[in-house]
Tab-separated table of C-alpha atoms in Angstrom:
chain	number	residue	atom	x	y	z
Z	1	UNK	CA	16.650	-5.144	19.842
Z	2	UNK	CA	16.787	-8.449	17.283
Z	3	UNK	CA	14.830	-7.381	14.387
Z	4	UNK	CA	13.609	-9.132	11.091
Z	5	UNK	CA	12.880	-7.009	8.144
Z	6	UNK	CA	9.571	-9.077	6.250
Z	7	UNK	CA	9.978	-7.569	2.743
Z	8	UNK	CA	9.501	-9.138	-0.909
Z	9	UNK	CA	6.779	-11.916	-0.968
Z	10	UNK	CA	3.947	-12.954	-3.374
Z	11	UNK	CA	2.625	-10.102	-4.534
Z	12	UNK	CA	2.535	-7.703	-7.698
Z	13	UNK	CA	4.611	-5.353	-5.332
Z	14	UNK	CA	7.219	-7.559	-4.397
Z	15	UNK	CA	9.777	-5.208	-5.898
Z	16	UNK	CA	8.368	-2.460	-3.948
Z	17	UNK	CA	8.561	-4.310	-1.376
Z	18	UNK	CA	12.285	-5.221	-1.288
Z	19	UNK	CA	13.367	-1.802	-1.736
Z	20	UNK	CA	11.309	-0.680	1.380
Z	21	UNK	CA	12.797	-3.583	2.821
Z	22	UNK	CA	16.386	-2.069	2.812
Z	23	UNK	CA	15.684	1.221	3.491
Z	24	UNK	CA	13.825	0.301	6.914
Z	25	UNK	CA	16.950	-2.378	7.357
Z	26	UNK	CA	19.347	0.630	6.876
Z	27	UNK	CA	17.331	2.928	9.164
Z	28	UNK	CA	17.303	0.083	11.902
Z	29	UNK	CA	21.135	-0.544	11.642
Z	30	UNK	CA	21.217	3.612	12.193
Z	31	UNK	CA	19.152	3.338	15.835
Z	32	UNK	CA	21.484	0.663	17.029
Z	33	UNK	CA	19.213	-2.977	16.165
Z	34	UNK	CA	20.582	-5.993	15.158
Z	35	UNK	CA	18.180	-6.831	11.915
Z	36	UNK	CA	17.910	-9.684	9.551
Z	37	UNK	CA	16.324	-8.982	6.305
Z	38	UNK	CA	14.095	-11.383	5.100
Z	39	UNK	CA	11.847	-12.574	2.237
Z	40	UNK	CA	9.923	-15.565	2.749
Z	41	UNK	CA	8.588	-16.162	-0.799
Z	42	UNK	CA	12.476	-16.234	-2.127
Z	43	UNK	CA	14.382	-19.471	-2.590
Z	44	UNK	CA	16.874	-18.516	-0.243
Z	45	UNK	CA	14.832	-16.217	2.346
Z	46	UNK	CA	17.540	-14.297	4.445
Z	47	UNK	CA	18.544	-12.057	2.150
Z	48	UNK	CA	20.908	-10.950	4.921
Z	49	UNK	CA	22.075	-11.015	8.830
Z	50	UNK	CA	22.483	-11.219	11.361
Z	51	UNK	CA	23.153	-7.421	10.377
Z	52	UNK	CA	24.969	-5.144	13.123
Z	53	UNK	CA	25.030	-1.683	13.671
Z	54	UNK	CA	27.160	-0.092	11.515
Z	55	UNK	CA	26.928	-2.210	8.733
Z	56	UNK	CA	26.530	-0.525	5.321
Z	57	UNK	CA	23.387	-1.346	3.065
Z	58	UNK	CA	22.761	-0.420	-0.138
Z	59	UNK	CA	19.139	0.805	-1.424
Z	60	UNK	CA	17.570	-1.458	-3.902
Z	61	UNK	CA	16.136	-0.337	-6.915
Z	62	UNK	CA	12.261	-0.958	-8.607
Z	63	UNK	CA	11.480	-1.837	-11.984
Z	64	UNK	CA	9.542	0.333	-13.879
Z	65	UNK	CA	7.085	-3.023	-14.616
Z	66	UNK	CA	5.747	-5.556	-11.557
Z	67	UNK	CA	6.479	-9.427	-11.759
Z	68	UNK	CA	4.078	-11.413	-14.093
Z	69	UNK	CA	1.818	-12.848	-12.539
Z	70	UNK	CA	2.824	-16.381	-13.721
Z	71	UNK	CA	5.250	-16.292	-10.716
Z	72	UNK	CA	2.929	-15.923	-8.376
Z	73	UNK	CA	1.986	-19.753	-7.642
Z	74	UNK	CA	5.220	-20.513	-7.177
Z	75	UNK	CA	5.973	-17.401	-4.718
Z	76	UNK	CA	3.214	-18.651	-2.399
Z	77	UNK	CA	4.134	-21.941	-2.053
Z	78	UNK	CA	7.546	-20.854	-1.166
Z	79	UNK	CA	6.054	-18.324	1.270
Z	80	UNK	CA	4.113	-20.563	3.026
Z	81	UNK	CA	6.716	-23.029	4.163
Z	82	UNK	CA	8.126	-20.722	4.874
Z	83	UNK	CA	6.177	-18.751	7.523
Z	84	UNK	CA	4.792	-22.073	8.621
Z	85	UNK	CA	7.611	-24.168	9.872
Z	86	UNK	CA	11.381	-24.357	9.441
Z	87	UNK	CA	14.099	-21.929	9.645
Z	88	UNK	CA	12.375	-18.517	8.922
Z	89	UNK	CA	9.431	-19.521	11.254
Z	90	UNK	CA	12.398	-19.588	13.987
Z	91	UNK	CA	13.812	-16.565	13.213
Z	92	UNK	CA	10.597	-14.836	14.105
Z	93	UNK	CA	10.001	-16.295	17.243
Z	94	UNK	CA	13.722	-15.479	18.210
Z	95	UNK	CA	13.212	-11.912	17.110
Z	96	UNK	CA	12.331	-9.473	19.980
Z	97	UNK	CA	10.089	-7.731	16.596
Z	98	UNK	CA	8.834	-8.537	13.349
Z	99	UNK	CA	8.761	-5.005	11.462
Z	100	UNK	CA	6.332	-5.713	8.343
Z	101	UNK	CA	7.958	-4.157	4.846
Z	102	UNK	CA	5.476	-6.314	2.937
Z	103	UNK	CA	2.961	-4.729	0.669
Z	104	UNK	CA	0.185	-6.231	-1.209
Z	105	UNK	CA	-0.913	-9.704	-1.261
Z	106	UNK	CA	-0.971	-11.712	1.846
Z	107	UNK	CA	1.443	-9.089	3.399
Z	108	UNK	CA	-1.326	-6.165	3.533
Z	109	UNK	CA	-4.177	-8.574	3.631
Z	110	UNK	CA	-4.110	-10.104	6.627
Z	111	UNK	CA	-2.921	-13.271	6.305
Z	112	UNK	CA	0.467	-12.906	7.042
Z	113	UNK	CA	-0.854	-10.862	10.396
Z	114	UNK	CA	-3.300	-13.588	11.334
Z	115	UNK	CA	-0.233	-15.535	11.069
Z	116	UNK	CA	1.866	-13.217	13.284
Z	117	UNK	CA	-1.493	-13.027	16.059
Z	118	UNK	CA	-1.374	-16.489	16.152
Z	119	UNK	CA	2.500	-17.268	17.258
Z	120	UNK	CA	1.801	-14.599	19.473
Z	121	UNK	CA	4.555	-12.698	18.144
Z	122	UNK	CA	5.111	-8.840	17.684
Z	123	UNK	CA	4.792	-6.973	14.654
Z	124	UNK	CA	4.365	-3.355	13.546
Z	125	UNK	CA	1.554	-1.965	11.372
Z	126	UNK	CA	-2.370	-3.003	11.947
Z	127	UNK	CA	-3.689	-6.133	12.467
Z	128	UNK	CA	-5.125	-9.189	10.800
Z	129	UNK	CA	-8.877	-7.447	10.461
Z	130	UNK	CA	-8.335	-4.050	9.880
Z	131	UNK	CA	-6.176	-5.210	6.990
Z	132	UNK	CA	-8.628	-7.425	5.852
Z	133	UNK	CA	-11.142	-4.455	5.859
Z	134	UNK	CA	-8.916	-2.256	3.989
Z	135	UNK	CA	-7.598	-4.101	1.165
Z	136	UNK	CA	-10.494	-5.262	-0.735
Z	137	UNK	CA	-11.431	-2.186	-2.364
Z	138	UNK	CA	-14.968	-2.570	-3.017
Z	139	UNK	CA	-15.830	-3.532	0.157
Z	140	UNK	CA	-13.816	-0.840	1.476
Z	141	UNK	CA	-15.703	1.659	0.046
Z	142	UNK	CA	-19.102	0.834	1.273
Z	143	UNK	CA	-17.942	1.028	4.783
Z	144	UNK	CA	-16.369	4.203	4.279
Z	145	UNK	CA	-19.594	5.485	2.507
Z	146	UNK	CA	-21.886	4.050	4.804
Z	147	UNK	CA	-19.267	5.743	7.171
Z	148	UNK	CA	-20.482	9.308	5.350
Z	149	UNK	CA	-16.970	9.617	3.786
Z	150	UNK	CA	-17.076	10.955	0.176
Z	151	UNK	CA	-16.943	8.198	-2.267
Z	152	UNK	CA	-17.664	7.742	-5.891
Z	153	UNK	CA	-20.101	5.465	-7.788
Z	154	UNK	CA	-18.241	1.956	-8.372
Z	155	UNK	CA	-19.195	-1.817	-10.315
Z	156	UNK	CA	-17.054	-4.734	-9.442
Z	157	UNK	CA	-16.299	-6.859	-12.651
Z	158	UNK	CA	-15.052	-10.128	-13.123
Z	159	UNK	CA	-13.777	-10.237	-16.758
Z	160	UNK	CA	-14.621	-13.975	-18.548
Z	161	UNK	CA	-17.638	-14.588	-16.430
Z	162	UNK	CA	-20.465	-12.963	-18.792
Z	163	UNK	CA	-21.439	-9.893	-20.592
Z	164	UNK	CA	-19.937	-6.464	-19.636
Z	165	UNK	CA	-22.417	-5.219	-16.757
Z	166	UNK	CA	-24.869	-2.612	-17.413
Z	167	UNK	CA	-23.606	-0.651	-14.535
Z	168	UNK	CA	-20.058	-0.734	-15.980
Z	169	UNK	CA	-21.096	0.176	-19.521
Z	170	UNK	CA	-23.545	3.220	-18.238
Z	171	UNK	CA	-20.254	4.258	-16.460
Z	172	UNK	CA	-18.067	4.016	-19.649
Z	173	UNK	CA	-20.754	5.637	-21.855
Z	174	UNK	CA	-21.123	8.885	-19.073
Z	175	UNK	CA	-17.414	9.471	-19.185
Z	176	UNK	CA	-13.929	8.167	-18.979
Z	177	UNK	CA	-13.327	5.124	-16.207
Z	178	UNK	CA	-10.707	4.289	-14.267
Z	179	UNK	CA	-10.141	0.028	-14.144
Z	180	UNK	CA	-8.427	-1.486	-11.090
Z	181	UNK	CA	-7.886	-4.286	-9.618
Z	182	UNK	CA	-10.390	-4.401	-6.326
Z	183	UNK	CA	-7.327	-6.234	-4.365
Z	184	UNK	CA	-3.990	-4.990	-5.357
Z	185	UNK	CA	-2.290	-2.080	-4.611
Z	186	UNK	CA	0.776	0.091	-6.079
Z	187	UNK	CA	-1.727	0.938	-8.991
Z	188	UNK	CA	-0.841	-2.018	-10.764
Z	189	UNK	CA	-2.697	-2.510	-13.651
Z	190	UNK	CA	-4.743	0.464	-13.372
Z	191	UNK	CA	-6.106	1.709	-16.842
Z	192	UNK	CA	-8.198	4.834	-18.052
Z	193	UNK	CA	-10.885	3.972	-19.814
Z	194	UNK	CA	-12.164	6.082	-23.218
Z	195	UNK	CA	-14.489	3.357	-24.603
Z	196	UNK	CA	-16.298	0.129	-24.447
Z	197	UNK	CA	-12.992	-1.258	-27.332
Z	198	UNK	CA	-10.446	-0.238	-24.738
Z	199	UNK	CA	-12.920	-1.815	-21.855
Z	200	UNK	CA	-12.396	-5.356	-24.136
Z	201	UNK	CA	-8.022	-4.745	-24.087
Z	202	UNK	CA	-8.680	-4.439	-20.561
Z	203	UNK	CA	-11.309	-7.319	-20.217
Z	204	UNK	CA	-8.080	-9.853	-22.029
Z	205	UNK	CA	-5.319	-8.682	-19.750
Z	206	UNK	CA	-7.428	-9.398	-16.553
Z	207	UNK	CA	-9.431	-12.185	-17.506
Z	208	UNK	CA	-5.991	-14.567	-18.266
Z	209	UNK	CA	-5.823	-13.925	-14.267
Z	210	UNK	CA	-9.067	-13.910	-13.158
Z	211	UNK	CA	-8.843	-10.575	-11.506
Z	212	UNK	CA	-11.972	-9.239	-10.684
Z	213	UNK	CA	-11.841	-5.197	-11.337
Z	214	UNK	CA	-13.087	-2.548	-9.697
Z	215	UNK	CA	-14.635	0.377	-12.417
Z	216	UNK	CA	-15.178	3.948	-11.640
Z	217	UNK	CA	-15.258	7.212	-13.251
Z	218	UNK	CA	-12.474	8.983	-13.720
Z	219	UNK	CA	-11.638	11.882	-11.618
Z	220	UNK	CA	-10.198	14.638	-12.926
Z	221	UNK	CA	-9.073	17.061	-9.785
Z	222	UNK	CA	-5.694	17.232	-8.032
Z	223	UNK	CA	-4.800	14.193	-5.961
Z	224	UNK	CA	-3.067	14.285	-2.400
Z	225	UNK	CA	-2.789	11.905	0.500
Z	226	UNK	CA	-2.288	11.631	4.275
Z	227	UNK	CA	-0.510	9.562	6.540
Z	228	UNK	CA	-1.325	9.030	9.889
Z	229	UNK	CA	1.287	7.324	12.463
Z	230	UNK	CA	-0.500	6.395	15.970
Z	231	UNK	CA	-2.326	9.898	16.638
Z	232	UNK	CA	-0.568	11.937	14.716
Z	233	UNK	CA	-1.400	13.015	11.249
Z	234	UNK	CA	1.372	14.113	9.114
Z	235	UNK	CA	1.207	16.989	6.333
Z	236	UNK	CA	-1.024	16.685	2.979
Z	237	UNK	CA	0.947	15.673	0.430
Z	238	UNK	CA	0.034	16.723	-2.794
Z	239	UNK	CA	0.920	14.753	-5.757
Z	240	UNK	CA	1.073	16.063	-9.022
Z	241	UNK	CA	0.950	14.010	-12.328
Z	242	UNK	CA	2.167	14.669	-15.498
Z	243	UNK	CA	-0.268	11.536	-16.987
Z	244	UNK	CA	-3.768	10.527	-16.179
Z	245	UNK	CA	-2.680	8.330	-13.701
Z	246	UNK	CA	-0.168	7.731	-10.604
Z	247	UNK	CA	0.318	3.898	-12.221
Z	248	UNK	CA	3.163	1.725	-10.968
Z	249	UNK	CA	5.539	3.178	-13.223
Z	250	UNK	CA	5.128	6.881	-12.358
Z	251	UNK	CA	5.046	5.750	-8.893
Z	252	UNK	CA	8.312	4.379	-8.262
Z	253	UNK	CA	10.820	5.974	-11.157
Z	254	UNK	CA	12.410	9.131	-10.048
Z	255	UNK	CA	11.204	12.588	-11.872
Z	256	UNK	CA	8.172	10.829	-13.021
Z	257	UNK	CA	5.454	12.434	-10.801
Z	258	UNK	CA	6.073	15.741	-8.002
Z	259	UNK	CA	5.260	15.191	-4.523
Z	260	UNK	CA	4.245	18.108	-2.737
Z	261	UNK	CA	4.517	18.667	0.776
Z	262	UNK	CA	2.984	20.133	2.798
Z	263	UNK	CA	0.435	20.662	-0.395
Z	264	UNK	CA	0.190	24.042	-1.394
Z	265	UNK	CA	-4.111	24.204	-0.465
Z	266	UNK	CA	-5.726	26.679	1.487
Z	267	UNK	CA	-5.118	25.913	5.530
Z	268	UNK	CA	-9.054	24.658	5.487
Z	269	UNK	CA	-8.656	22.314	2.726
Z	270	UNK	CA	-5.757	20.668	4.446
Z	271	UNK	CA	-7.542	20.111	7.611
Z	272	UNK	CA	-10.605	19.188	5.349
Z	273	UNK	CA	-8.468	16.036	3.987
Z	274	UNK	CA	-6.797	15.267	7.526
Z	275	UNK	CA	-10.539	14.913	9.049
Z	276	UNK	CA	-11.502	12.952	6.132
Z	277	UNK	CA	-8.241	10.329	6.815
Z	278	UNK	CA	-8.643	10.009	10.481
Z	279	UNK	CA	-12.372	9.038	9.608
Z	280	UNK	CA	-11.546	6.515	7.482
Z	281	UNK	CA	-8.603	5.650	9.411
Z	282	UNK	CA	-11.063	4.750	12.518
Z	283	UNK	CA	-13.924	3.201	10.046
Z	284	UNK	CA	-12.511	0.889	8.650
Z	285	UNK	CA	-10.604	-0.512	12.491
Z	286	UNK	CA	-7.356	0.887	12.851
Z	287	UNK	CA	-6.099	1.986	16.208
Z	288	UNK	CA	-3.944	4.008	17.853
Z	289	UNK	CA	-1.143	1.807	17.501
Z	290	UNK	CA	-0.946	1.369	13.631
Z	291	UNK	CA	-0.318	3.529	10.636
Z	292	UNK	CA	-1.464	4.091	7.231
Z	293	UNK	CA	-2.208	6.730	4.509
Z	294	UNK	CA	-5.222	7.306	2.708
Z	295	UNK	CA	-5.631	8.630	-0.916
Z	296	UNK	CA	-8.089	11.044	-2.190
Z	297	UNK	CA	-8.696	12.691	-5.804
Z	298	UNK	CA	-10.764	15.455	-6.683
Z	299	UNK	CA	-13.505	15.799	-8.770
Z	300	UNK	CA	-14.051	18.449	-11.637
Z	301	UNK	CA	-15.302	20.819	-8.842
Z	302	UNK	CA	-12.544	20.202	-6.498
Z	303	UNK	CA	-14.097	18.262	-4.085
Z	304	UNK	CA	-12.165	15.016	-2.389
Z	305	UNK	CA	-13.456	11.915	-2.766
Z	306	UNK	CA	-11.563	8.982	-0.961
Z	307	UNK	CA	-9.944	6.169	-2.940
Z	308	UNK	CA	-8.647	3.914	-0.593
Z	309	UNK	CA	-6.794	3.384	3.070
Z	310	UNK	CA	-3.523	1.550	2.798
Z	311	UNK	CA	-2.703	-0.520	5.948
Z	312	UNK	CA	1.071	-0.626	4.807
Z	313	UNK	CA	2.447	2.018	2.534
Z	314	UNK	CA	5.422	2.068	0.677
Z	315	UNK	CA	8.788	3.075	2.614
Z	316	UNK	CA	10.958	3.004	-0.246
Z	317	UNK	CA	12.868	6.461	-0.997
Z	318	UNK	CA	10.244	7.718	-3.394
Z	319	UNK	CA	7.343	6.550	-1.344
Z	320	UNK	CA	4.869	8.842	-0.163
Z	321	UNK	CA	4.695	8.078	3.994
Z	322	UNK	CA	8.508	9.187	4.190
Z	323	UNK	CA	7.647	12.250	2.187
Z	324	UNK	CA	5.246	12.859	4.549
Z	325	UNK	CA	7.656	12.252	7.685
Z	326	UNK	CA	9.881	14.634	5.649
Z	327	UNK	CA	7.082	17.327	6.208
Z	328	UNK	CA	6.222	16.977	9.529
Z	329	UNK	CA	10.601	17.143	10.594
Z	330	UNK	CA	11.421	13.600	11.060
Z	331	UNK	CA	13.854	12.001	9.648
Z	332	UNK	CA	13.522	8.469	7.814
Z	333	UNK	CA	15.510	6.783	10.751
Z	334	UNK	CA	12.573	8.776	12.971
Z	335	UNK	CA	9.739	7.688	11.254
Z	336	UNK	CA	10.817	3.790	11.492
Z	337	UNK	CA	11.784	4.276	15.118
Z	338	UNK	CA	7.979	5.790	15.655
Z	339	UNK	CA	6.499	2.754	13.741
Z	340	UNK	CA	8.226	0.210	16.022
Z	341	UNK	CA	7.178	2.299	19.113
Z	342	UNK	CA	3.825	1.733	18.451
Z	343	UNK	CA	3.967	-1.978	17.842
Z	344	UNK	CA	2.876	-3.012	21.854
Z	345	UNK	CA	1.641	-6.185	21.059
């Protein structure tokens, strides 16, 4: 089967999103698929191919800090010639499947599926609206709490547009906050929050971008996660931090954080967190033939409150899904070769 590898693009997680790039490339070369590897927001997009099988790939490496955002303008521009006409544009309608390493931005947030949907090509993960649904994280979490999925309290902010809210500054003043960006993922720029003076450092790093945030109390249980690929949901994987927070640098440096699985919880509590992710799995429009892993943290009595549902999680060699996989006895080669499977567009 021809296959092109969409990895890099516009977003805060373009490194990320290289590296998973390979790594699926690699695994695709191992089950016998011609692949090229491409990144439409780069100045020269194929990054490589036609690659054969048994070609030899080597795994690419992320920085412990994202790309500034002042590169972003230029990234999208570039990605959207390219995915709208010319040479790349032609490789995907040659390609017999279009296997989606993109994360964040207009790779997780539908637009690069709505794309996809309408060339009427094929491409693996979920589509165009359930991506859409899941990646604003506000919005998010009111479906999956009007869904009856355990959520906490939450103010969206827009830094430079006013005063501090008086929801957000009741929430500092209970307790320490956690500050996120309400549409990025890869916990960039996520901050805990002591005080209304660290709210302000906060307040100057977004508002040059004008991110709006998403503010929440801090939660200070045990955090795990769980993938689910078509049906089937993998083991609880339990991550354990040595800092407040999984951010983007204990997320993708080796030794920084331990991942756990299958997460050493009572047999209940498992099944307790797999229930919870095929909920919000369903409520928020994902089928049978996607994938994605949702993230939960406890609260200071232990119980799990849902975070978020990622439509297209990491596949680098430190990513969680592929720890998962690991779990459940599939390989990495078997877990891309699943993904694909269920891509019957």
């Amino acid at each position: 089967m021809r296959v092109v590898v969409l990895c890099g693009g516009e977003s805060p997680e373009r490194e990320v999103s290289l590296a998973s790039g390979w790594s699926v490339a690699g695994a695709l070369l191992e089950r016998e698929h011609e692949v090229v590897l491409v990144d439409p927001a780069a100045a020269a997009p194929v990054l490589a191919g036609p690659l054969h099988p048994g070609a030899v790939i080597d795994e690419a490496a992320v920085g412990k800090e994202p790309p500034p955002l002042s590169d972003r303008r230029r990234l999208r521009s570039r990605m959207h010639a390219a995915l709208t006409g010319g040479p790349v544009l032609e490789l995907l309608c040659d390609a017999d499947l279009v296997f989606l390493a993109l994360h964040g931005g207009w790779g997780e947030d539908g637009h690069v599926q709505a794309l996809l949907e309408m060339a009427g090509l094929r491409f693996t993960g979920a589509d165009s609206a359930a991506c859409a649904a899941a990646w604003h994280k506000g919005r998010a979490q009111a479906v999956l709490g009007a869904a009856g999925l355990p959520v906490v309290e939450r103010v969206l902010w827009r830094p430079g547009t006013g005063e501090v809210p008086e929801g957000v500054k009741r929430l500092v003043a209970a307790g320490p906050v956690v500050t996120k960006p309400v549409a990025d993922g890869s916990s960039v720029s996520v901050h805990h929050v002591d005080s209304l003076s660290q709210l302000e450092d906060v307040a100057a790093e977004a508002g040059s971008g004008g991110a709006e945030l998403l503010v929440e109390p801090f939660l200070p249980g045990r955090e795990f996660t769980v993938a689910m690929v078509g049906e089937q949901l993998l083991p609880v994987v339990e991550i354990e931090l040595t800092t407040p927070l999984f951010d983007y640098a204990a997320k993708y440096q080796p030794g920084a954080v331990g991942e756990v699985c299958p997460a050493r919880v009572p047999d209940d509590f498992a099944r307790r967190l797999q229930e919870l992710a095929l909920r919000a799995h369903r409520a928020l429009g994902f089928g049978p033939d996607t994938y994605a892993r949702t993230d939960f943290r406890c609260d200071g009595d232990g119980a799990p409150m849902c975070l978020e549902v990622n439509a297209l999680p990491g596949l680098t060699a430190a990513s969680l899904l592929p720890c998962a996989a690991t779990g459940a006895g599939w390989t990495y080669p078997d877990l891309i070769g699943r993904i694909m499977d269920l891509s019957t567009r």
